[in-house]
């Protein structure tokens, strides 16, 4: 009987030790250094709103703050670039448990990189693009460009609902600056796929300003949500980066923008760009 009592005491001590090490139970974000997930004022998804944002990696920003930026716009669809799967999982948790925003997710992984996304050296985290949608997503594709430039790059595509209409949504991140020829090849690959659809939304960080030759293929297929932006800008094209350049786009094919906004943020070197669609 004494040995049984000692066994029960030992088991209780082990459970207590695990709770101390792991912290309170709850969504995954609460276990990885983010603040605890308390409920904020509930937010409703804006049904005809889309958003693109390069969340910057590695920037070691809080996923609480990243979720807050997304919740401030509450888009029906958001495309993220430079996204680690672990970070996106925590962002989704924060959106759900803090703001009541429930998103499905699909990934466009191009790298498995321990330095960028953590994990174990033999099991590094996945890195690339992600699409969050309040509606179901189907026909998911994940494509790496034949030449990524200095780092692997690619695009992903899903079919989902924006407003009340089905639409093909693309999310991409092109090669870094000073790699114009590589970006031209990448936009050729992307444009060939976009051209197959009468109605498409292309989100992403194109690492190029509007009048650069490598974007010419995209301009023949689609217009940017910012009506002042194009291969020959007609007015003040809003910048989307800390270095006062427009690198981020919401290209629309067969879809019309009712309005757009660039929301400056301290949490990335790119600013969230959103558009409300017809």
PDB file of C-alpha atoms in Angstrom:
ATOM      1  CA  UNK A   1       0.000   0.000   0.000  1.00  0.00           C
ATOM      2  CA  UNK A   2       2.879   2.343   0.807  1.00  0.00           C
ATOM      3  CA  UNK A   3       4.450   1.709  -2.585  1.00  0.00           C
ATOM      4  CA  UNK A   4       1.138   2.468  -4.297  1.00  0.00           C
ATOM      5  CA  UNK A   5       0.828   5.743  -2.392  1.00  0.00           C
ATOM      6  CA  UNK A   6       4.380   6.682  -3.414  1.00  0.00           C
ATOM      7  CA  UNK A   7       3.572   5.842  -7.039  1.00  0.00           C
ATOM      8  CA  UNK A   8       0.514   8.121  -6.969  1.00  0.00           C
ATOM      9  CA  UNK A   9       2.544  10.968  -5.441  1.00  0.00           C
ATOM     10  CA  UNK A  10       5.258  10.508  -8.072  1.00  0.00           C
ATOM     11  CA  UNK A  11       2.705  10.486 -10.894  1.00  0.00           C
ATOM     12  CA  UNK A  12       1.118  13.698  -9.585  1.00  0.00           C
ATOM     13  CA  UNK A  13       4.511  15.362  -9.361  1.00  0.00           C
ATOM     14  CA  UNK A  14       5.291  14.409 -12.960  1.00  0.00           C
ATOM     15  CA  UNK A  15       1.979  15.826 -14.188  1.00  0.00           C
ATOM     16  CA  UNK A  16       2.604  19.073 -12.291  1.00  0.00           C
ATOM     17  CA  UNK A  17       6.100  19.330 -13.754  1.00  0.00           C
ATOM     18  CA  UNK A  18       4.715  18.893 -17.283  1.00  0.00           C
ATOM     19  CA  UNK A  19       2.132  21.627 -16.710  1.00  0.00           C
ATOM     20  CA  UNK A  20       4.819  24.010 -15.485  1.00  0.00           C
ATOM     21  CA  UNK A  21       7.016  23.297 -18.493  1.00  0.00           C
ATOM     22  CA  UNK A  22       4.259  23.482 -21.110  1.00  0.00           C
ATOM     23  CA  UNK A  23       2.132  26.253 -19.636  1.00  0.00           C
ATOM     24  CA  UNK A  24      -1.660  26.359 -19.757  1.00  0.00           C
ATOM     25  CA  UNK A  25      -3.480  24.219 -22.246  1.00  0.00           C
ATOM     26  CA  UNK A  26      -5.053  25.933 -25.244  1.00  0.00           C
ATOM     27  CA  UNK A  27      -4.288  26.891 -28.837  1.00  0.00           C
ATOM     28  CA  UNK A  28      -0.832  26.218 -30.185  1.00  0.00           C
ATOM     29  CA  UNK A  29       0.172  29.891 -30.043  1.00  0.00           C
ATOM     30  CA  UNK A  30       0.132  29.869 -26.239  1.00  0.00           C
ATOM     31  CA  UNK A  31       2.958  27.341 -26.111  1.00  0.00           C
ATOM     32  CA  UNK A  32       5.510  29.155 -28.237  1.00  0.00           C
ATOM     33  CA  UNK A  33       6.335  32.463 -26.627  1.00  0.00           C
ATOM     34  CA  UNK A  34       3.280  34.470 -27.732  1.00  0.00           C
ATOM     35  CA  UNK A  35       1.074  36.128 -25.144  1.00  0.00           C
ATOM     36  CA  UNK A  36      -1.930  34.185 -23.897  1.00  0.00           C
ATOM     37  CA  UNK A  37      -4.960  34.124 -26.152  1.00  0.00           C
ATOM     38  CA  UNK A  38      -7.690  36.256 -24.633  1.00  0.00           C
ATOM     39  CA  UNK A  39     -10.905  37.096 -26.466  1.00  0.00           C
ATOM     40  CA  UNK A  40     -11.000  40.554 -28.050  1.00  0.00           C
ATOM     41  CA  UNK A  41     -14.007  42.271 -29.604  1.00  0.00           C
ATOM     42  CA  UNK A  42     -15.366  39.823 -32.218  1.00  0.00           C
ATOM     43  CA  UNK A  43     -14.779  40.817 -35.840  1.00  0.00           C
ATOM     44  CA  UNK A  44     -16.822  39.847 -38.896  1.00  0.00           C
ATOM     45  CA  UNK A  45     -15.161  38.853 -42.167  1.00  0.00           C
ATOM     46  CA  UNK A  46     -15.682  41.410 -44.944  1.00  0.00           C
ATOM     47  CA  UNK A  47     -17.031  39.107 -47.669  1.00  0.00           C
ATOM     48  CA  UNK A  48     -15.682  40.895 -50.756  1.00  0.00           C
ATOM     49  CA  UNK A  49     -12.285  41.888 -49.355  1.00  0.00           C
ATOM     50  CA  UNK A  50      -8.901  40.368 -50.254  1.00  0.00           C
ATOM     51  CA  UNK A  51      -5.482  41.179 -48.887  1.00  0.00           C
ATOM     52  CA  UNK A  52      -1.811  40.479 -49.606  1.00  0.00           C
ATOM     53  CA  UNK A  53       1.029  40.811 -47.124  1.00  0.00           C
ATOM     54  CA  UNK A  54       4.677  39.811 -47.025  1.00  0.00           C
ATOM     55  CA  UNK A  55       4.998  39.217 -43.285  1.00  0.00           C
ATOM     56  CA  UNK A  56       8.837  39.409 -43.352  1.00  0.00           C
ATOM     57  CA  UNK A  57      10.991  36.459 -42.396  1.00  0.00           C
ATOM     58  CA  UNK A  58      13.194  36.167 -40.470  1.00  0.00           C
ATOM     59  CA  UNK A  59      12.008  39.263 -38.597  1.00  0.00           C
ATOM     60  CA  UNK A  60      11.075  37.647 -35.268  1.00  0.00           C
ATOM     61  CA  UNK A  61       7.832  39.585 -35.047  1.00  0.00           C
ATOM     62  CA  UNK A  62       5.059  38.509 -32.713  1.00  0.00           C
ATOM     63  CA  UNK A  63       2.327  36.457 -34.333  1.00  0.00           C
ATOM     64  CA  UNK A  64      -0.100  38.266 -32.020  1.00  0.00           C
ATOM     65  CA  UNK A  65       0.729  41.503 -33.853  1.00  0.00           C
ATOM     66  CA  UNK A  66       0.551  39.836 -37.248  1.00  0.00           C
ATOM     67  CA  UNK A  67      -2.891  38.490 -36.431  1.00  0.00           C
ATOM     68  CA  UNK A  68      -3.980  41.921 -35.241  1.00  0.00           C
ATOM     69  CA  UNK A  69      -2.983  43.440 -38.589  1.00  0.00           C
ATOM     70  CA  UNK A  70      -5.055  40.866 -40.461  1.00  0.00           C
ATOM     71  CA  UNK A  71      -8.003  41.300 -38.096  1.00  0.00           C
ATOM     72  CA  UNK A  72      -7.922  45.058 -38.671  1.00  0.00           C
ATOM     73  CA  UNK A  73      -8.922  44.407 -42.287  1.00  0.00           C
ATOM     74  CA  UNK A  74     -10.775  41.095 -41.756  1.00  0.00           C
ATOM     75  CA  UNK A  75     -10.459  40.011 -45.402  1.00  0.00           C
ATOM     76  CA  UNK A  76     -12.306  37.041 -46.788  1.00  0.00           C
ATOM     77  CA  UNK A  77      -9.055  35.926 -48.430  1.00  0.00           C
ATOM     78  CA  UNK A  78      -5.476  36.826 -47.523  1.00  0.00           C
ATOM     79  CA  UNK A  79      -2.265  35.781 -49.255  1.00  0.00           C
ATOM     80  CA  UNK A  80       0.876  35.706 -47.108  1.00  0.00           C
ATOM     81  CA  UNK A  81       4.445  35.583 -48.372  1.00  0.00           C
ATOM     82  CA  UNK A  82       7.658  34.691 -46.496  1.00  0.00           C
ATOM     83  CA  UNK A  83       5.466  32.557 -44.277  1.00  0.00           C
ATOM     84  CA  UNK A  84       6.579  29.705 -42.037  1.00  0.00           C
ATOM     85  CA  UNK A  85       3.932  27.045 -41.467  1.00  0.00           C
ATOM     86  CA  UNK A  86       4.394  27.232 -37.697  1.00  0.00           C
ATOM     87  CA  UNK A  87       3.840  30.999 -37.726  1.00  0.00           C
ATOM     88  CA  UNK A  88       0.731  30.698 -39.880  1.00  0.00           C
ATOM     89  CA  UNK A  89      -0.703  28.091 -37.516  1.00  0.00           C
ATOM     90  CA  UNK A  90      -0.266  30.459 -34.581  1.00  0.00           C
ATOM     91  CA  UNK A  91      -1.653  33.421 -36.536  1.00  0.00           C
ATOM     92  CA  UNK A  92      -4.769  31.358 -37.302  1.00  0.00           C
ATOM     93  CA  UNK A  93      -5.137  30.505 -33.621  1.00  0.00           C
ATOM     94  CA  UNK A  94      -4.919  34.155 -32.623  1.00  0.00           C
ATOM     95  CA  UNK A  95      -7.415  35.161 -35.307  1.00  0.00           C
ATOM     96  CA  UNK A  96      -9.858  32.549 -34.114  1.00  0.00           C
ATOM     97  CA  UNK A  97      -9.552  32.846 -30.346  1.00  0.00           C
ATOM     98  CA  UNK A  98      -8.927  36.591 -30.094  1.00  0.00           C
ATOM     99  CA  UNK A  99     -11.195  37.907 -32.859  1.00  0.00           C
ATOM    100  CA  UNK A 100     -13.575  35.098 -33.774  1.00  0.00           C
ATOM    101  CA  UNK A 101     -12.203  34.979 -37.340  1.00  0.00           C
ATOM    102  CA  UNK A 102     -12.109  31.399 -38.596  1.00  0.00           C
ATOM    103  CA  UNK A 103      -9.904  30.747 -41.630  1.00  0.00           C
ATOM    104  CA  UNK A 104      -9.005  27.678 -43.596  1.00  0.00           C
ATOM    105  CA  UNK A 105      -5.402  27.508 -44.834  1.00  0.00           C
ATOM    106  CA  UNK A 106      -3.435  26.108 -47.755  1.00  0.00           C
ATOM    107  CA  UNK A 107       0.344  26.284 -48.171  1.00  0.00           C
ATOM    108  CA  UNK A 108       2.699  26.851 -51.059  1.00  0.00           C
ATOM    109  CA  UNK A 109       5.963  25.581 -49.599  1.00  0.00           C
ATOM    110  CA  UNK A 110       9.182  26.195 -51.527  1.00  0.00           C
ATOM    111  CA  UNK A 111      11.797  25.612 -48.814  1.00  0.00           C
ATOM    112  CA  UNK A 112      12.363  23.618 -45.647  1.00  0.00           C
ATOM    113  CA  UNK A 113      14.759  25.799 -43.759  1.00  0.00           C
ATOM    114  CA  UNK A 114      15.824  25.469 -40.122  1.00  0.00           C
ATOM    115  CA  UNK A 115      17.421  28.930 -40.077  1.00  0.00           C
ATOM    116  CA  UNK A 116      14.220  30.619 -41.232  1.00  0.00           C
ATOM    117  CA  UNK A 117      11.489  28.545 -39.669  1.00  0.00           C
ATOM    118  CA  UNK A 118      13.046  26.663 -36.785  1.00  0.00           C
ATOM    119  CA  UNK A 119      12.394  23.029 -36.058  1.00  0.00           C
ATOM    120  CA  UNK A 120      15.118  20.424 -35.821  1.00  0.00           C
ATOM    121  CA  UNK A 121      18.126  20.332 -38.169  1.00  0.00           C
ATOM    122  CA  UNK A 122      16.841  17.037 -39.599  1.00  0.00           C
ATOM    123  CA  UNK A 123      13.217  18.273 -39.652  1.00  0.00           C
ATOM    124  CA  UNK A 124      13.238  21.988 -40.535  1.00  0.00           C
ATOM    125  CA  UNK A 125      10.158  24.155 -40.830  1.00  0.00           C
ATOM    126  CA  UNK A 126       8.331  24.731 -44.125  1.00  0.00           C
ATOM    127  CA  UNK A 127       8.573  28.185 -45.743  1.00  0.00           C
ATOM    128  CA  UNK A 128       6.868  29.885 -48.677  1.00  0.00           C
ATOM    129  CA  UNK A 129       3.367  31.190 -49.335  1.00  0.00           C
ATOM    130  CA  UNK A 130       0.047  30.624 -47.595  1.00  0.00           C
ATOM    131  CA  UNK A 131      -3.561  31.466 -48.414  1.00  0.00           C
ATOM    132  CA  UNK A 132      -6.115  31.950 -45.660  1.00  0.00           C
ATOM    133  CA  UNK A 133      -9.758  31.876 -46.725  1.00  0.00           C
ATOM    134  CA  UNK A 134     -12.980  32.097 -44.784  1.00  0.00           C
ATOM    135  CA  UNK A 135     -14.546  29.841 -47.437  1.00  0.00           C
ATOM    136  CA  UNK A 136     -13.500  26.335 -48.485  1.00  0.00           C
ATOM    137  CA  UNK A 137     -10.643  26.015 -50.990  1.00  0.00           C
ATOM    138  CA  UNK A 138     -10.357  23.428 -53.759  1.00  0.00           C
ATOM    139  CA  UNK A 139      -8.083  22.542 -56.682  1.00  0.00           C
ATOM    140  CA  UNK A 140      -4.941  23.524 -54.776  1.00  0.00           C
ATOM    141  CA  UNK A 141      -1.671  23.694 -56.713  1.00  0.00           C
ATOM    142  CA  UNK A 142       1.835  24.486 -55.469  1.00  0.00           C
ATOM    143  CA  UNK A 143       4.415  25.261 -58.172  1.00  0.00           C
ATOM    144  CA  UNK A 144       8.098  26.106 -57.869  1.00  0.00           C
ATOM    145  CA  UNK A 145       9.497  28.304 -60.623  1.00  0.00           C
ATOM    146  CA  UNK A 146      12.146  26.576 -62.768  1.00  0.00           C
ATOM    147  CA  UNK A 147      14.602  29.274 -61.709  1.00  0.00           C
ATOM    148  CA  UNK A 148      14.041  30.850 -58.311  1.00  0.00           C
ATOM    149  CA  UNK A 149      17.047  33.124 -58.467  1.00  0.00           C
ATOM    150  CA  UNK A 150      19.029  33.443 -55.262  1.00  0.00           C
ATOM    151  CA  UNK A 151      16.362  31.513 -53.341  1.00  0.00           C
ATOM    152  CA  UNK A 152      13.649  29.042 -54.343  1.00  0.00           C
ATOM    153  CA  UNK A 153      10.429  30.846 -55.277  1.00  0.00           C
ATOM    154  CA  UNK A 154       7.042  29.771 -56.597  1.00  0.00           C
ATOM    155  CA  UNK A 155       3.317  30.348 -56.722  1.00  0.00           C
ATOM    156  CA  UNK A 156       0.270  28.614 -55.343  1.00  0.00           C
ATOM    157  CA  UNK A 157      -3.335  28.716 -56.510  1.00  0.00           C
ATOM    158  CA  UNK A 158      -6.700  27.806 -55.037  1.00  0.00           C
ATOM    159  CA  UNK A 159     -10.318  28.077 -56.058  1.00  0.00           C
ATOM    160  CA  UNK A 160     -12.446  29.741 -53.399  1.00  0.00           C
ATOM    161  CA  UNK A 161     -15.318  32.170 -52.914  1.00  0.00           C
ATOM    162  CA  UNK A 162     -14.952  35.943 -52.796  1.00  0.00           C
ATOM    163  CA  UNK A 163     -18.223  37.675 -52.082  1.00  0.00           C
ATOM    164  CA  UNK A 164     -20.602  35.068 -53.435  1.00  0.00           C
ATOM    165  CA  UNK A 165     -18.664  34.090 -56.560  1.00  0.00           C
ATOM    166  CA  UNK A 166     -16.131  31.382 -57.232  1.00  0.00           C
ATOM    167  CA  UNK A 167     -12.738  32.707 -58.311  1.00  0.00           C
ATOM    168  CA  UNK A 168      -9.223  31.404 -58.890  1.00  0.00           C
ATOM    169  CA  UNK A 169      -6.788  32.978 -56.422  1.00  0.00           C
ATOM    170  CA  UNK A 170      -3.013  32.980 -56.979  1.00  0.00           C
ATOM    171  CA  UNK A 171      -0.339  33.891 -54.444  1.00  0.00           C
ATOM    172  CA  UNK A 172       3.293  34.397 -55.423  1.00  0.00           C
ATOM    173  CA  UNK A 173       6.659  35.779 -54.380  1.00  0.00           C
ATOM    174  CA  UNK A 174       9.119  36.614 -57.158  1.00  0.00           C
ATOM    175  CA  UNK A 175      12.920  36.677 -57.083  1.00  0.00           C
ATOM    176  CA  UNK A 176      14.731  39.320 -55.091  1.00  0.00           C
ATOM    177  CA  UNK A 177      15.745  42.706 -56.408  1.00  0.00           C
ATOM    178  CA  UNK A 178      18.461  43.013 -59.068  1.00  0.00           C
ATOM    179  CA  UNK A 179      17.303  39.725 -60.636  1.00  0.00           C
ATOM    180  CA  UNK A 180      15.176  41.208 -63.406  1.00  0.00           C
ATOM    181  CA  UNK A 181      15.754  38.445 -65.949  1.00  0.00           C
ATOM    182  CA  UNK A 182      14.743  35.770 -63.442  1.00  0.00           C
ATOM    183  CA  UNK A 183      11.566  37.647 -62.535  1.00  0.00           C
ATOM    184  CA  UNK A 184      10.679  37.994 -66.214  1.00  0.00           C
ATOM    185  CA  UNK A 185      10.844  34.198 -66.577  1.00  0.00           C
ATOM    186  CA  UNK A 186       8.768  33.739 -63.442  1.00  0.00           C
ATOM    187  CA  UNK A 187       6.015  36.116 -64.549  1.00  0.00           C
ATOM    188  CA  UNK A 188       5.915  34.255 -67.859  1.00  0.00           C
ATOM    189  CA  UNK A 189       5.212  30.995 -66.025  1.00  0.00           C
ATOM    190  CA  UNK A 190       2.622  32.641 -63.784  1.00  0.00           C
ATOM    191  CA  UNK A 191       0.898  34.600 -66.560  1.00  0.00           C
ATOM    192  CA  UNK A 192       0.468  31.473 -68.689  1.00  0.00           C
ATOM    193  CA  UNK A 193      -1.547  29.893 -65.870  1.00  0.00           C
ATOM    194  CA  UNK A 194      -3.508  33.045 -65.024  1.00  0.00           C
ATOM    195  CA  UNK A 195      -4.515  33.374 -68.682  1.00  0.00           C
ATOM    196  CA  UNK A 196      -6.429  30.083 -68.453  1.00  0.00           C
ATOM    197  CA  UNK A 197      -9.018  31.711 -66.175  1.00  0.00           C
ATOM    198  CA  UNK A 198     -11.635  34.303 -67.082  1.00  0.00           C
ATOM    199  CA  UNK A 199     -11.835  35.403 -63.451  1.00  0.00           C
ATOM    200  CA  UNK A 200      -8.704  35.482 -61.297  1.00  0.00           C
ATOM    201  CA  UNK A 201      -7.103  37.361 -58.415  1.00  0.00           C
ATOM    202  CA  UNK A 202      -3.304  37.390 -58.213  1.00  0.00           C
ATOM    203  CA  UNK A 203      -1.813  38.360 -54.851  1.00  0.00           C
ATOM    204  CA  UNK A 204       1.833  38.727 -54.068  1.00  0.00           C
ATOM    205  CA  UNK A 205       5.183  40.383 -53.643  1.00  0.00           C
ATOM    206  CA  UNK A 206       6.560  40.867 -57.146  1.00  0.00           C
ATOM    207  CA  UNK A 207       9.774  42.642 -56.046  1.00  0.00           C
ATOM    208  CA  UNK A 208       9.357  45.092 -58.925  1.00  0.00           C
ATOM    209  CA  UNK A 209       7.831  48.536 -59.434  1.00  0.00           C
ATOM    210  CA  UNK A 210       4.949  48.866 -61.925  1.00  0.00           C
ATOM    211  CA  UNK A 211       6.847  50.126 -64.995  1.00  0.00           C
ATOM    212  CA  UNK A 212       9.523  47.417 -65.032  1.00  0.00           C
ATOM    213  CA  UNK A 213       9.665  45.168 -68.133  1.00  0.00           C
ATOM    214  CA  UNK A 214       9.346  41.960 -66.128  1.00  0.00           C
ATOM    215  CA  UNK A 215       5.752  42.840 -65.187  1.00  0.00           C
ATOM    216  CA  UNK A 216       4.644  43.435 -68.785  1.00  0.00           C
ATOM    217  CA  UNK A 217       3.068  39.970 -69.106  1.00  0.00           C
ATOM    218  CA  UNK A 218       0.899  40.580 -66.056  1.00  0.00           C
ATOM    219  CA  UNK A 219      -0.306  43.962 -67.280  1.00  0.00           C
ATOM    220  CA  UNK A 220      -1.559  42.383 -70.524  1.00  0.00           C
ATOM    221  CA  UNK A 221      -3.823  40.092 -68.478  1.00  0.00           C
ATOM    222  CA  UNK A 222      -4.921  42.066 -65.455  1.00  0.00           C
ATOM    223  CA  UNK A 223      -5.165  45.454 -63.749  1.00  0.00           C
ATOM    224  CA  UNK A 224      -3.987  46.326 -60.265  1.00  0.00           C
ATOM    225  CA  UNK A 225      -6.539  47.120 -57.564  1.00  0.00           C
ATOM    226  CA  UNK A 226      -4.901  50.565 -57.344  1.00  0.00           C
ATOM    227  CA  UNK A 227      -6.243  52.359 -60.448  1.00  0.00           C
ATOM    228  CA  UNK A 228      -3.323  54.808 -60.383  1.00  0.00           C
ATOM    229  CA  UNK A 229      -0.839  51.974 -60.910  1.00  0.00           C
ATOM    230  CA  UNK A 230       0.085  50.418 -64.237  1.00  0.00           C
ATOM    231  CA  UNK A 231       2.947  50.086 -66.698  1.00  0.00           C
ATOM    232  CA  UNK A 232       2.545  53.853 -67.204  1.00  0.00           C
ATOM    233  CA  UNK A 233       1.267  55.145 -63.842  1.00  0.00           C
ATOM    234  CA  UNK A 234      -1.419  57.807 -64.190  1.00  0.00           C
ATOM    235  CA  UNK A 235      -1.147  59.291 -60.706  1.00  0.00           C
ATOM    236  CA  UNK A 236       0.188  58.672 -57.216  1.00  0.00           C
ATOM    237  CA  UNK A 237       0.754  54.921 -57.074  1.00  0.00           C
ATOM    238  CA  UNK A 238       0.743  54.036 -53.375  1.00  0.00           C
ATOM    239  CA  UNK A 239       3.967  52.527 -52.065  1.00  0.00           C
ATOM    240  CA  UNK A 240       3.828  49.257 -50.138  1.00  0.00           C
ATOM    241  CA  UNK A 241       7.333  48.985 -48.616  1.00  0.00           C
ATOM    242  CA  UNK A 242       9.519  50.758 -46.088  1.00  0.00           C
ATOM    243  CA  UNK A 243      11.834  51.833 -48.913  1.00  0.00           C
ATOM    244  CA  UNK A 244       9.000  53.761 -50.617  1.00  0.00           C
ATOM    245  CA  UNK A 245       8.442  51.394 -53.546  1.00  0.00           C
ATOM    246  CA  UNK A 246       5.384  49.511 -54.727  1.00  0.00           C
ATOM    247  CA  UNK A 247       6.312  45.823 -54.779  1.00  0.00           C
ATOM    248  CA  UNK A 248       2.997  44.322 -53.671  1.00  0.00           C
ATOM    249  CA  UNK A 249       0.029  43.837 -56.000  1.00  0.00           C
ATOM    250  CA  UNK A 250      -3.538  42.655 -56.204  1.00  0.00           C
ATOM    251  CA  UNK A 251      -3.906  41.901 -59.910  1.00  0.00           C
ATOM    252  CA  UNK A 252      -7.519  41.456 -61.041  1.00  0.00           C
ATOM    253  CA  UNK A 253      -8.695  39.610 -64.136  1.00  0.00           C
ATOM    254  CA  UNK A 254     -12.424  39.686 -64.839  1.00  0.00           C
ATOM    255  CA  UNK A 255     -12.936  41.319 -61.421  1.00  0.00           C
ATOM    256  CA  UNK A 256     -13.327  45.019 -60.587  1.00  0.00           C
ATOM    257  CA  UNK A 257     -12.031  46.788 -57.489  1.00  0.00           C
ATOM    258  CA  UNK A 258     -14.375  49.082 -55.594  1.00  0.00           C
ATOM    259  CA  UNK A 259     -11.548  50.459 -53.484  1.00  0.00           C
ATOM    260  CA  UNK A 260      -8.166  49.670 -51.990  1.00  0.00           C
ATOM    261  CA  UNK A 261      -5.970  50.629 -49.050  1.00  0.00           C
ATOM    262  CA  UNK A 262      -2.334  50.283 -48.029  1.00  0.00           C
ATOM    263  CA  UNK A 263      -2.145  49.974 -44.242  1.00  0.00           C
ATOM    264  CA  UNK A 264       1.291  51.037 -42.892  1.00  0.00           C
ATOM    265  CA  UNK A 265       2.595  48.662 -40.254  1.00  0.00           C
ATOM    266  CA  UNK A 266       5.642  48.472 -37.972  1.00  0.00           C
ATOM    267  CA  UNK A 267       5.548  44.675 -38.050  1.00  0.00           C
ATOM    268  CA  UNK A 268       7.073  44.069 -41.491  1.00  0.00           C
ATOM    269  CA  UNK A 269       9.097  45.879 -44.133  1.00  0.00           C
ATOM    270  CA  UNK A 270       6.060  45.410 -46.416  1.00  0.00           C
ATOM    271  CA  UNK A 271       2.658  46.937 -45.693  1.00  0.00           C
ATOM    272  CA  UNK A 272      -0.634  45.035 -45.995  1.00  0.00           C
ATOM    273  CA  UNK A 273      -2.507  45.871 -49.207  1.00  0.00           C
ATOM    274  CA  UNK A 274      -6.219  45.181 -49.336  1.00  0.00           C
ATOM    275  CA  UNK A 275      -8.960  45.617 -51.931  1.00  0.00           C
ATOM    276  CA  UNK A 276     -12.737  45.514 -51.851  1.00  0.00           C
ATOM    277  CA  UNK A 277     -14.150  43.899 -54.983  1.00  0.00           C
ATOM    278  CA  UNK A 278     -17.416  44.073 -56.876  1.00  0.00           C
TER     279      UNK A 278
END
